[in-house]
mmCIF file of C-alpha atoms and ligand atoms in Angstrom:
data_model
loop_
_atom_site.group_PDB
_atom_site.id
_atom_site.type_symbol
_atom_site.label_atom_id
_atom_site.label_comp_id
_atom_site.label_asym_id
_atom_site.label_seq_id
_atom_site.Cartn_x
_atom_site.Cartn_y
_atom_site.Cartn_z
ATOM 1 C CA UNK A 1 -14.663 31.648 -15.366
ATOM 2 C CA UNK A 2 -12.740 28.818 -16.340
ATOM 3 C CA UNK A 3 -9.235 29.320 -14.595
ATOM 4 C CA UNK A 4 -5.473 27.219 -14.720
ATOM 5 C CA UNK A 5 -4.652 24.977 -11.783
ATOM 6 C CA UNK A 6 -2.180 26.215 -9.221
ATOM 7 C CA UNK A 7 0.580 24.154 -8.021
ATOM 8 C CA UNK A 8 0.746 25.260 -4.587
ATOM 9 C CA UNK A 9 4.140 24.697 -2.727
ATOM 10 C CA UNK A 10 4.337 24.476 0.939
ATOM 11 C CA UNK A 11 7.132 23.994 2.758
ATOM 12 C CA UNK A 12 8.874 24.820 6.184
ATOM 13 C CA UNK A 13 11.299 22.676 8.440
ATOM 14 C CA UNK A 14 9.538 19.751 9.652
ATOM 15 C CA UNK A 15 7.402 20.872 13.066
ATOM 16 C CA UNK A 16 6.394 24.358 11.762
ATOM 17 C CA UNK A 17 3.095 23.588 10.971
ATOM 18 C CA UNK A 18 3.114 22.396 7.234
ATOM 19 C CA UNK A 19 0.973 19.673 7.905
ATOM 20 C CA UNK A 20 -1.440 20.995 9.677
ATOM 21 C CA UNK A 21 -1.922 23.831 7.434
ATOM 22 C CA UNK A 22 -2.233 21.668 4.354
ATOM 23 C CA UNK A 23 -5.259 19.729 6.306
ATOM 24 C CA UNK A 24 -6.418 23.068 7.199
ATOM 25 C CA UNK A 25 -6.700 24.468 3.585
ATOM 26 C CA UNK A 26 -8.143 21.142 2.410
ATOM 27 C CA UNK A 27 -10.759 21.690 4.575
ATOM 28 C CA UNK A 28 -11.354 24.907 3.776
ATOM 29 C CA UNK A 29 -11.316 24.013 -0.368
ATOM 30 C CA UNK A 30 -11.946 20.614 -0.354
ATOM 31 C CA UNK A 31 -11.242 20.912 -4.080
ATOM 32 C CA UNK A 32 -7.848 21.079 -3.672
ATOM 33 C CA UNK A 33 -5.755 18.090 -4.609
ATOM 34 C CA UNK A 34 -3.059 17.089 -2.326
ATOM 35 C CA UNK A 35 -0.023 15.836 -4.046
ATOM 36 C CA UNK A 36 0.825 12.107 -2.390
ATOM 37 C CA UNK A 37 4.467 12.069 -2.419
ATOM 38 C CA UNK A 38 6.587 8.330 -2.632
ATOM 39 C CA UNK A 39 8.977 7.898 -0.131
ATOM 40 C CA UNK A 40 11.469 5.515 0.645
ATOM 41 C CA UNK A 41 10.649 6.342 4.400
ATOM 42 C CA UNK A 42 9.002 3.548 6.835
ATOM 43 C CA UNK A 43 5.344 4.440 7.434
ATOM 44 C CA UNK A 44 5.031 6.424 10.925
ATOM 45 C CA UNK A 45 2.086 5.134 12.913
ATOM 46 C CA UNK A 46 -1.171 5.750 11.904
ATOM 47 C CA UNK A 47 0.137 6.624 8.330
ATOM 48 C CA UNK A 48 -1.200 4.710 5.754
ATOM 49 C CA UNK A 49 0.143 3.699 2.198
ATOM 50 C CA UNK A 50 -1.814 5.797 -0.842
ATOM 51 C CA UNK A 51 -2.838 8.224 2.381
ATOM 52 C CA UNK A 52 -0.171 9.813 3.951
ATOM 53 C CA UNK A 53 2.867 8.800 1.514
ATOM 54 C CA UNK A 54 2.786 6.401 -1.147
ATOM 55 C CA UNK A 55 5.569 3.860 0.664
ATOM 56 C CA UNK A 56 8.109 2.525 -2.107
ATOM 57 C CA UNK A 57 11.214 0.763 -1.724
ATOM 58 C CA UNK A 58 14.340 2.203 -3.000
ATOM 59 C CA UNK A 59 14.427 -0.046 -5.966
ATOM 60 C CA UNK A 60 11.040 0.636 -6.737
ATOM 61 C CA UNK A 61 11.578 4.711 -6.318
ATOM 62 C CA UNK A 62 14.355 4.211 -8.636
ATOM 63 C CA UNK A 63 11.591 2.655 -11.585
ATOM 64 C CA UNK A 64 9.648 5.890 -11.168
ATOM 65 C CA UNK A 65 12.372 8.045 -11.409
ATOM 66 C CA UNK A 66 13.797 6.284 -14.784
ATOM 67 C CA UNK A 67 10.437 6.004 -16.381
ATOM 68 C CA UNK A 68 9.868 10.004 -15.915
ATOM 69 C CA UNK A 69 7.242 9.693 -13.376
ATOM 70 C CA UNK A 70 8.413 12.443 -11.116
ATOM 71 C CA UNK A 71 7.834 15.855 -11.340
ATOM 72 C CA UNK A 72 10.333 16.266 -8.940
ATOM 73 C CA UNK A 73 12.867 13.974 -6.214
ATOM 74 C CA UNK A 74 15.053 14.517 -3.341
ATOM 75 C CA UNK A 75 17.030 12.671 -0.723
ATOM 76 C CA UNK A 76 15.637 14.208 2.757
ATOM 77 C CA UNK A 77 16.935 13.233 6.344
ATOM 78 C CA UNK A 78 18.726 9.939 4.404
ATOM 79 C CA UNK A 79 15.358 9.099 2.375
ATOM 80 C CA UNK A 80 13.970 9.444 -0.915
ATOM 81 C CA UNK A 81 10.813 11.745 -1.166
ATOM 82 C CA UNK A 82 9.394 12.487 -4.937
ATOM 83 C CA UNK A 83 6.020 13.718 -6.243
ATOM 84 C CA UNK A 84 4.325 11.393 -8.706
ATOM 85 C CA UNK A 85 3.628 13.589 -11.997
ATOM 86 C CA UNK A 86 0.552 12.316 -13.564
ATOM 87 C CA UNK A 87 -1.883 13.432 -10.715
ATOM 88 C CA UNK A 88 -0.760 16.864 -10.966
ATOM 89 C CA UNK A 89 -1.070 17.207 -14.404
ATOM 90 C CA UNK A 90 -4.621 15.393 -13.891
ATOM 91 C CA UNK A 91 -5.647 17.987 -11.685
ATOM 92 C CA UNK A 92 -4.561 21.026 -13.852
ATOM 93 C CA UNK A 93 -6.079 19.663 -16.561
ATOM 94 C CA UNK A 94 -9.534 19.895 -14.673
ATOM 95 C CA UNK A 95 -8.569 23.205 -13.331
ATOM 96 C CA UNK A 96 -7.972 21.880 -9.960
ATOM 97 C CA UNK A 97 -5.169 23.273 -7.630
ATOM 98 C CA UNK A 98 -2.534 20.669 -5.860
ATOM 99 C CA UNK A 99 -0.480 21.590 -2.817
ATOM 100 C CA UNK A 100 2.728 19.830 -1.928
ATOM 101 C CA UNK A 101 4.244 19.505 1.112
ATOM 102 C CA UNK A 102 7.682 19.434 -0.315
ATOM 103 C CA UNK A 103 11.090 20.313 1.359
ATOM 104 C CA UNK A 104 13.112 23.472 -0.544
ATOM 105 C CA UNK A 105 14.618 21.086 -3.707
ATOM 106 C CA UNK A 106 11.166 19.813 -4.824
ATOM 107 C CA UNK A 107 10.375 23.648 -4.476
ATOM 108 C CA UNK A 108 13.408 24.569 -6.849
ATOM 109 C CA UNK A 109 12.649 21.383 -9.262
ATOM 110 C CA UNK A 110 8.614 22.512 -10.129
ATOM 111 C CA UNK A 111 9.436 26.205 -10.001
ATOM 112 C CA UNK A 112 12.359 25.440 -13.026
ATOM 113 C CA UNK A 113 9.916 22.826 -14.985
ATOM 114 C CA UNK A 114 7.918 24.256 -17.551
ATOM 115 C CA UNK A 115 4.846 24.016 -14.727
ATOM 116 C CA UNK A 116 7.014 27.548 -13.041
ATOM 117 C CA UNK A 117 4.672 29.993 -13.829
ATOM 118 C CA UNK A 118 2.004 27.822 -12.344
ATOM 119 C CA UNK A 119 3.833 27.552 -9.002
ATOM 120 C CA UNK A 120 2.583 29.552 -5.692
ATOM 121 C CA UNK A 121 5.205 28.769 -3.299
ATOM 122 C CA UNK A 122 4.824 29.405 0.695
ATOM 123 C CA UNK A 123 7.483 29.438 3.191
ATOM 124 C CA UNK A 124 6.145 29.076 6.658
ATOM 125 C CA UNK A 125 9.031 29.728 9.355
ATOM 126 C CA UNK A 126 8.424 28.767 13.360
ATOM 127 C CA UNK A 127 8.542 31.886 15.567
ATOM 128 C CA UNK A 128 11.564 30.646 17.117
ATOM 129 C CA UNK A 129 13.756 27.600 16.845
ATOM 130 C CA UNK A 130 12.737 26.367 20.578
ATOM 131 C CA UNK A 131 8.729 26.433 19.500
ATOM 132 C CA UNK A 132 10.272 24.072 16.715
ATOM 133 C CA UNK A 133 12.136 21.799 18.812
ATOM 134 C CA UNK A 134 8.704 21.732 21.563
ATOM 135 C CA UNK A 135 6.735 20.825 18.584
ATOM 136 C CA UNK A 136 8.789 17.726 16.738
ATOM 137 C CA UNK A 137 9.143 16.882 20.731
ATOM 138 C CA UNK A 138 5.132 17.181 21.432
ATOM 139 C CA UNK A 139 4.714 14.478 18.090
ATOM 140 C CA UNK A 140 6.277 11.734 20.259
ATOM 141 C CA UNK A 141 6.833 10.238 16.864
ATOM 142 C CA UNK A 142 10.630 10.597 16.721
ATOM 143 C CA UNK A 143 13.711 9.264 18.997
ATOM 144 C CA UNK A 144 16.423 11.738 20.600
ATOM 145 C CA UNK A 145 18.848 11.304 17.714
ATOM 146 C CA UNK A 146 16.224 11.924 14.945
ATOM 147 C CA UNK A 147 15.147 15.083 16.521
ATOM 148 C CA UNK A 148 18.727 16.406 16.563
ATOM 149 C CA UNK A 149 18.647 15.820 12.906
ATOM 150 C CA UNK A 150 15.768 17.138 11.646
ATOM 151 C CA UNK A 151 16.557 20.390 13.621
ATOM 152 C CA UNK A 152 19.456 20.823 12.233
ATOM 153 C CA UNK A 153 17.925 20.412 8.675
ATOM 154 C CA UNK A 154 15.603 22.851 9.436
ATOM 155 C CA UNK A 155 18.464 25.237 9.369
ATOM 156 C CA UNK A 156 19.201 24.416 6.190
ATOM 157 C CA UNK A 157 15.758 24.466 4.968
ATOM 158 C CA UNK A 158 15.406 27.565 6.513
ATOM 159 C CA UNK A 159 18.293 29.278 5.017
ATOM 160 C CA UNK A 160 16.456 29.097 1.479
ATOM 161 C CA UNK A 161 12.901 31.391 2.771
ATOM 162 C CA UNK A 162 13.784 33.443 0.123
ATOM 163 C CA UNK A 163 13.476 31.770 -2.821
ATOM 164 C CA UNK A 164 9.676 31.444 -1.989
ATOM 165 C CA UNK A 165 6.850 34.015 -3.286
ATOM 166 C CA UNK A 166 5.133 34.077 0.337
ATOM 167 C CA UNK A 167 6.740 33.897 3.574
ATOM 168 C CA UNK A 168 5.017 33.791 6.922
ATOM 169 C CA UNK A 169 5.714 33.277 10.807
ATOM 170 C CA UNK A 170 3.287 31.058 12.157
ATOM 171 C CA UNK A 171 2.979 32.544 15.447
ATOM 172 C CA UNK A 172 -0.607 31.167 15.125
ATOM 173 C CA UNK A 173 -2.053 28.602 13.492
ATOM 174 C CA UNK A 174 -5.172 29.924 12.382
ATOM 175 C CA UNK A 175 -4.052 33.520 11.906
ATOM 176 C CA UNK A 176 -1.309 31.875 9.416
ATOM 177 C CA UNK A 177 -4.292 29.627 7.721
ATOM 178 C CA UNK A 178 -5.975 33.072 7.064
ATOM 179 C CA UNK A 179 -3.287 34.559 5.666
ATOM 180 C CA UNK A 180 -2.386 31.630 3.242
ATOM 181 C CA UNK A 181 -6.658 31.706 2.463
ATOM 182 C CA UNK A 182 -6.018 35.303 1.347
ATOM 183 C CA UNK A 183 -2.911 34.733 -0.609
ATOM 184 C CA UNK A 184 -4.989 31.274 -2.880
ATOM 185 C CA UNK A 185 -8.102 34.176 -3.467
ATOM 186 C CA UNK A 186 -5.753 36.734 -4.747
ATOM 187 C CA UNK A 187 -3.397 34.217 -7.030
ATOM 188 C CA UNK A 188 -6.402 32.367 -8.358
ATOM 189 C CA UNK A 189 -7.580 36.049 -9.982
ATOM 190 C CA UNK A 190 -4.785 36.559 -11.552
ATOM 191 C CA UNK A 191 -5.368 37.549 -14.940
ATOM 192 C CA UNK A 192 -2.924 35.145 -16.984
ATOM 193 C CA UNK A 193 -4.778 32.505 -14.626
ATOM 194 C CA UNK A 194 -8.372 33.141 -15.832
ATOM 195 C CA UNK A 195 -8.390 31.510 -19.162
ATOM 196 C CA UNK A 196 -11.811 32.741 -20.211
ATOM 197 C CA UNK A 197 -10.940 36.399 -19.681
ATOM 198 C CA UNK A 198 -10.103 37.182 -23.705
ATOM 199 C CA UNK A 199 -13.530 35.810 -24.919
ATOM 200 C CA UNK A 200 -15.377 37.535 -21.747
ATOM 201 C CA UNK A 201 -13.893 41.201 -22.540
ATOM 202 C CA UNK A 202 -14.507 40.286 -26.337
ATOM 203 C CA UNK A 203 -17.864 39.680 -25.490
ATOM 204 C CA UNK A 204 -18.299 42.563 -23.145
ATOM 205 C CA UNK A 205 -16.661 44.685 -26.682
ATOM 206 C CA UNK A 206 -18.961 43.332 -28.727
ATOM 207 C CA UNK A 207 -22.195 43.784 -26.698
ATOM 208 C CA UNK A 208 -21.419 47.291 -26.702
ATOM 209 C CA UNK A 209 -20.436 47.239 -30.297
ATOM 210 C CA UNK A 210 -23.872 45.735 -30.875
ATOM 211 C CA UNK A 211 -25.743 48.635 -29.327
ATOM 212 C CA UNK A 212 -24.091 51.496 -31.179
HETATM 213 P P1 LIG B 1 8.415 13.515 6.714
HETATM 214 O O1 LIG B 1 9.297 12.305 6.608
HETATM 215 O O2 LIG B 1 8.525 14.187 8.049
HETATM 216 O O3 LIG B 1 6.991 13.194 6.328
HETATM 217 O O4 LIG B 1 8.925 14.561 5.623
HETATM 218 C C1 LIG B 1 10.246 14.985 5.647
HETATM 219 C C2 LIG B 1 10.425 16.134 4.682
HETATM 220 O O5 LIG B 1 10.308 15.665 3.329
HETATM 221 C C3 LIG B 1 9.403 17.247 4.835
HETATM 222 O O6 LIG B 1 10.083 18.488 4.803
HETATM 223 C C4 LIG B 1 8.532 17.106 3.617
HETATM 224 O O7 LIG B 1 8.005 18.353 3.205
HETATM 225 C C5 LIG B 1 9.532 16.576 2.604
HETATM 226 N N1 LIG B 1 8.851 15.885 1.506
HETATM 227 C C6 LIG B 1 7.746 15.129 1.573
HETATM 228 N N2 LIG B 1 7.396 14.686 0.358
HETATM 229 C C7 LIG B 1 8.287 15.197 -0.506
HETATM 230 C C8 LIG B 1 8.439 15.132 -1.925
HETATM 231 O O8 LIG B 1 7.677 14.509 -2.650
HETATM 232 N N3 LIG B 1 9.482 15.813 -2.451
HETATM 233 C C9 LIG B 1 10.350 16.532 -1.701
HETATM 234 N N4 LIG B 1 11.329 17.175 -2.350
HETATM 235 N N5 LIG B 1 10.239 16.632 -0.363
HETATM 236 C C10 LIG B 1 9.222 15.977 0.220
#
């Protein structure tokens, strides 16, 4: 049954898990797109440009913004973040799902395009703001000052947990990746998501028609 893409939203504060869950479903689908944001962020080590993040300058992000290119843009932790558009709209066209690892106003920005009713959006929240701080600490990838930061952003990204369709505590990473598993099964049936559905049933009708 030929079905519509789903833009899949994912977001939590930075050190709940996000990441790792969006690896975690890829590997589980592999035909799931992953939307590669820009950023006007420095790369982090090991991250790669066109892998991780497509890595822009701020003049550059700026083009892509005024030639409509987003589908959505933000200033995070002092950076610009966007997702490119034509991707997405690449994948949906195939029937292929995308998930974005976006923070709460890329969330807001796809769910109020005309792409809304396409949108499954995820909230995952730590189970405590200490795990949080252990886990942005256990990355080694940040200084003292950042950390302070982005934990104090993740109070303010948590604060908006319910403006998303799915919410979950990842007390466990793989119990979590289950859950998210079971929510992709049940959105992809349904109905106003399997396109061939009127013809099926018609046929279904008609067969029976047919025989009477
Ligand atoms: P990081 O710099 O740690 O990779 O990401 C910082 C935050 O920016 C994360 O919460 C991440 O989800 C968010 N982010 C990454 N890409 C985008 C994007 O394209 N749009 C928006 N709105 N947020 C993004």
């Amino acid at each position: 049954m030929k079905r519509r893409g789903l833009l899949i939203i994912l977001s939590s504060p930075s050190g709940a898990g996000k990441s790792t869950m969006a690896g975690m479903l890829r590997e589980w689908d592999p035909s799931i797109a992953f939307s590669v944001s820009a950023t006007t962020r420095p790369p982090r080590v090991g991250e790669q440009d066109g892998r991780e993040y497509h890595f822009r300058t701020r003049e550059e992000f700026g083009e892509m913004v005024a030639s409509s290119e987003m589908l959505e843009h933000a200033e995070v932790f002092t950076n610009l973040y966007g997702s490119p558009k034509a991707p997405v709209k690449a994948a949906m066209g195939a029937g292929q799902d995308t998930l974005f690892d976006i923070d709460w106003q890329g969330g807001q920005q796809i769910r109020n395009s005309s792409l809304g009713n396409d949108v499954v959006s995820i909230f995952l929240l730590p189970p405590s703001m200490a795990a949080l701080e252990q886990r942005l600490r256990a990355r080694g990838q940040d200084s003292d000052d950042v950390i302070n930061d982005r934990m104090s952003k993740s109070l303010d990204e948590v604060s908006h947990w319910a403006e998303y369709d799915y919410v979950l505590v990842n007390e466990d990473m793989d119990a979590c990746a289950e859950q998210v598993r079971a929510i992709l099964v049940a959105e992809r049936l349904r109905r106003e998501r399997q396109e061939g559905l009127n013809d099926f049933v018609r046929d279904l009708q008609d067969e029976f028609g047919s025989r009477t």
